[in-house]
Short mmCIF file of C-alpha atoms in Angstrom, two decimals:
data_model
loop_
_atom_site.label_atom_id
_atom_site.label_comp_id
_atom_site.label_asym_id
_atom_site.label_seq_id
_atom_site.Cartn_x
_atom_site.Cartn_y
_atom_site.Cartn_z
CA MET A 1 90.50 75.03 68.76
CA ASN A 2 90.02 74.02 72.35
CA MET A 3 88.17 70.99 73.67
CA PHE A 4 84.96 72.95 74.42
CA SER A 5 84.70 74.13 70.81
CA LYS A 6 85.19 70.59 69.52
CA ILE A 7 82.40 69.34 71.77
CA ALA A 8 80.09 72.14 70.62
CA LEU A 9 80.69 71.42 66.92
CA THR A 10 80.14 67.73 67.47
CA GLY A 11 76.85 68.44 69.21
CA LEU A 12 75.71 70.67 66.34
CA ALA A 13 76.50 67.95 63.79
CA LEU A 14 74.51 65.43 65.79
CA SER A 15 71.60 67.84 66.03
CA LEU A 16 71.59 68.47 62.25
CA SER A 17 71.81 64.75 61.58
CA SER A 18 68.81 64.05 63.79
CA PHE A 19 66.75 66.78 62.06
CA ALA A 20 67.50 65.43 58.53
CA SER A 21 66.21 61.92 59.34
CA ALA A 22 62.76 63.10 60.47
CA ALA A 23 59.80 62.14 58.14
CA VAL A 24 56.06 62.73 57.77
CA SER A 25 53.59 60.96 55.48
CA GLY A 26 50.05 61.37 54.24
CA SER A 27 47.76 59.28 51.99
CA THR A 28 45.23 60.09 49.30
CA ASP A 29 42.04 58.09 48.82
CA PHE A 30 41.30 57.86 45.08
CA ARG A 31 37.79 56.81 44.09
CA VAL A 32 36.08 56.25 40.73
CA ILE A 33 32.35 56.11 40.06
CA LEU A 34 31.46 54.18 36.91
CA PRO A 35 28.15 54.90 35.22
CA GLU A 36 25.63 52.18 34.51
CA VAL A 37 26.31 50.92 30.99
CA LEU A 38 24.00 48.62 29.00
CA VAL A 39 25.12 47.30 25.61
CA LEU A 40 22.87 45.22 23.33
CA TYR A 41 24.21 43.61 20.17
CA HIS A 42 21.67 42.13 17.75
CA TRP A 43 21.14 41.01 14.17
CA ASP A 44 19.39 43.57 11.99
CA ASP A 45 18.23 41.45 9.06
CA VAL A 46 17.76 37.69 8.58
CA VAL A 47 16.77 35.69 5.50
CA LEU A 48 15.86 32.01 5.82
CA ASN A 49 16.16 30.18 2.49
CA LEU A 50 13.96 27.09 2.58
CA THR A 51 14.69 24.49 -0.08
CA ALA A 52 12.56 21.63 -1.40
CA ASP A 53 12.39 19.35 -4.42
CA SER A 54 9.28 19.07 -6.54
CA ILE A 55 7.63 15.70 -5.94
CA ALA A 56 5.90 13.12 -8.12
CA GLN A 57 4.40 10.74 -5.57
CA ASN A 58 2.73 7.43 -6.33
CA ASP A 59 0.22 7.25 -3.51
CA SER A 60 -0.12 3.44 -3.57
CA THR A 61 0.09 0.31 -5.67
CA LEU A 62 -3.70 0.06 -5.76
CA THR A 63 -5.32 -0.50 -9.19
CA ARG A 64 -8.52 1.48 -9.63
CA THR A 65 -11.20 0.14 -12.01
CA GLY A 66 -14.33 1.49 -13.63
CA THR A 67 -16.91 0.46 -16.25
CA ALA A 68 -18.46 2.11 -19.31
CA GLU A 69 -20.93 0.90 -21.95
CA LEU A 70 -19.85 0.96 -25.58
CA GLY A 71 -22.26 1.70 -28.41
CA THR A 72 -23.84 4.80 -27.00
CA THR A 73 -23.38 8.23 -28.56
CA THR A 74 -21.15 9.38 -25.72
CA VAL A 75 -19.02 7.01 -23.75
CA THR A 76 -18.36 8.17 -20.19
CA ALA A 77 -15.96 6.32 -17.93
CA THR A 78 -15.68 7.58 -14.38
CA ILE A 79 -13.12 6.13 -12.02
CA ASP A 80 -13.21 7.91 -8.65
CA SER A 81 -12.52 5.49 -5.85
CA PRO A 82 -10.52 5.55 -3.71
CA ALA A 83 -9.60 9.23 -3.87
CA ILE A 84 -5.97 10.30 -4.25
CA ASN A 85 -4.02 10.44 -0.98
CA THR A 86 -2.64 13.94 -0.33
CA ASP A 87 -1.67 13.47 3.33
CA ALA A 88 2.06 13.97 2.61
CA ASN A 89 2.07 17.77 2.95
CA MET A 90 5.34 19.52 3.82
CA PHE A 91 3.48 22.80 4.52
CA SER A 92 0.94 21.39 6.95
CA THR A 93 2.98 21.90 10.11
CA SER A 94 5.20 24.50 11.74
CA ILE A 95 8.99 24.29 11.72
CA ARG A 96 11.18 25.23 14.68
CA VAL A 97 13.68 27.96 13.79
CA THR A 98 16.79 28.87 15.82
CA LEU A 99 18.70 32.08 15.14
CA LYS A 100 22.01 30.97 16.65
CA ASP A 101 23.97 33.62 18.62
CA ALA A 102 21.63 36.31 17.32
CA TRP A 103 22.21 38.61 20.31
CA ALA A 104 24.78 39.52 22.96
CA VAL A 105 24.72 41.67 26.09
CA ARG A 106 27.36 43.54 28.10
CA ASN A 107 26.40 45.47 31.21
CA LEU A 108 27.73 47.31 34.22
CA SER A 109 24.72 47.51 36.48
CA ASN A 110 23.60 46.95 40.05
CA THR A 111 23.88 43.63 41.84
CA ASN A 112 20.60 42.46 40.27
CA GLY A 113 21.99 42.88 36.75
CA VAL A 114 19.70 43.39 33.76
CA GLN A 115 16.72 41.84 32.01
CA LEU A 116 16.60 41.04 28.29
CA GLN A 117 13.09 40.72 26.88
CA LEU A 118 11.99 39.36 23.50
CA THR A 119 8.64 40.16 21.88
CA ASN A 120 7.16 39.33 18.47
CA PRO A 121 5.12 42.45 17.65
CA ASN A 122 4.68 41.62 13.96
CA PRO A 123 4.16 37.86 13.61
CA ARG A 124 2.60 37.79 10.12
CA LEU A 125 4.90 37.51 7.09
CA ILE A 126 3.18 38.45 3.83
CA SER A 127 4.10 37.29 0.34
CA THR A 128 5.63 40.09 -1.74
CA ILE A 129 3.63 38.92 -4.78
CA ASP A 130 0.37 37.71 -3.21
CA PRO A 131 -1.02 39.55 -0.17
CA THR A 132 -3.42 36.68 0.59
CA SER A 133 -0.50 34.28 1.11
CA SER A 134 1.25 34.43 4.49
CA LEU A 135 3.43 32.76 7.11
CA THR A 136 3.24 33.23 10.88
CA THR A 137 5.89 33.34 13.62
CA SER A 138 4.92 32.36 17.19
CA GLY A 139 6.26 31.15 20.52
CA ALA A 140 9.41 33.29 20.34
CA ILE A 141 11.83 32.80 23.25
CA LEU A 142 15.44 33.54 24.20
CA GLU A 143 17.98 30.85 24.96
CA SER A 144 21.48 31.10 26.47
CA THR A 145 23.96 28.66 27.98
CA SER A 146 25.86 31.38 29.90
CA ASP A 147 26.30 30.94 33.65
CA LYS A 148 25.62 34.69 33.95
CA VAL A 149 21.94 33.99 33.28
CA THR A 150 20.06 33.44 36.54
CA GLY A 151 16.85 31.46 36.75
CA SER A 152 15.58 29.97 33.50
CA ASN A 153 17.96 29.91 30.53
CA THR A 154 15.02 29.52 28.13
CA ALA A 155 12.30 32.16 28.36
CA ALA A 156 10.88 35.28 26.75
CA THR A 157 12.74 37.29 29.43
CA LEU A 158 16.21 36.41 30.74
CA ASN A 159 17.85 37.75 33.90
CA ILE A 160 21.56 38.46 33.37
CA LEU A 161 24.08 39.30 36.11
CA SER A 162 26.21 42.43 35.89
CA GLY A 163 29.49 41.92 34.07
CA TRP A 164 31.41 43.31 31.08
CA ALA A 165 32.16 39.93 29.49
CA PRO A 166 29.59 39.39 26.71
CA VAL A 167 26.67 37.03 27.27
CA THR A 168 25.39 35.54 24.00
CA GLY A 169 22.27 33.65 23.07
CA ASP A 170 19.71 32.52 20.50
CA ILE A 171 16.24 33.49 19.34
CA VAL A 172 13.97 30.45 18.91
CA PHE A 173 10.47 30.42 17.43
CA ASP A 174 7.94 28.43 15.38
CA LEU A 175 7.25 29.24 11.71
CA ASP A 176 3.80 28.22 10.45
CA LEU A 177 3.69 27.53 6.69
CA SER A 178 0.10 26.34 6.47
CA ASN A 179 -1.25 29.52 4.79
CA ALA A 180 1.50 29.77 2.17
CA ASN A 181 0.12 29.75 -1.39
CA SER A 182 2.94 31.42 -3.34
CA ALA A 183 6.69 30.95 -3.74
CA GLY A 184 9.08 33.84 -3.14
CA GLU A 185 9.91 36.27 -0.36
CA TYR A 186 7.73 36.78 2.70
CA ASN A 187 8.19 39.60 5.23
CA THR A 188 6.09 41.72 7.57
CA ARG A 189 5.70 44.49 4.97
CA GLY A 190 4.75 42.47 1.92
CA ALA A 191 7.38 44.38 -0.09
CA SER A 192 10.76 43.05 -1.21
CA GLY A 193 13.96 44.07 0.57
CA THR A 194 15.00 45.01 4.09
CA SER A 195 13.36 47.55 6.37
CA GLY A 196 16.68 49.44 6.42
CA ALA A 197 18.97 50.35 9.29
CA GLY A 198 18.00 53.10 11.67
CA ASP A 199 17.75 54.22 15.28
CA VAL A 200 16.34 51.92 17.93
CA GLY A 201 12.55 51.81 17.64
CA SER A 202 12.46 53.09 14.06
CA GLN A 203 11.78 49.64 12.58
CA SER A 204 8.15 49.40 13.64
CA THR A 205 7.52 46.59 11.16
CA ASP A 206 10.32 44.26 12.27
CA SER A 207 9.32 40.77 13.39
CA PHE A 208 11.17 40.69 16.72
CA LEU A 209 12.02 43.31 19.34
CA LEU A 210 14.76 42.94 21.97
CA THR A 211 14.64 45.25 25.01
CA LEU A 212 17.45 45.46 27.60
CA THR A 213 16.62 47.12 30.94
CA SER A 214 18.11 47.41 34.42
CA ALA A 215 16.75 44.94 36.90
CA ALA A 216 15.05 46.40 39.97
CA ALA A 217 17.50 47.72 42.55
CA PRO A 218 18.01 45.41 45.53
#
């Protein structure tokens, strides 16, 4: 092989080497669109067992006196003053009830988040044995200590920022016992037992209703 041939082969090798080291690249933009997702967790049935001891109460140390005349056909002795004191009445006022961690919310929403609203569509609880005896719920509000709640943390409607971590809270209300005249179970239907599980909106007689909605778009 002469010198010219050697130079030619060397040039070809260099040319092939240069071609093999060439490169080209391209990128792909991958995008995902998540749907809006609202999740509401809530208690379905609650029973509050109130306890109390029967009471024999001596209203005072006062000695009451009266007079009657002996020797007549009928002896009548009437002692009526002062009247018995019945002011100590455990059923005369409302009690504040807290259903602790009774609800939770997850949501993927817009930047305004969601609103959770509480209503009390059926406030009257009727005795299952005496329809004239009843209790009343009122002043129902939601409470939460989560930093995802914007504005007031205690209200009938809470504003909750978007986020998948659960936000939990309480239901708080007053229970009026002043019209109770019978022991036993009280509920909105006046019949023993639960309303039963079912689809959202099927329990038209339930005491409380929670509604989770998207907040208005910004």
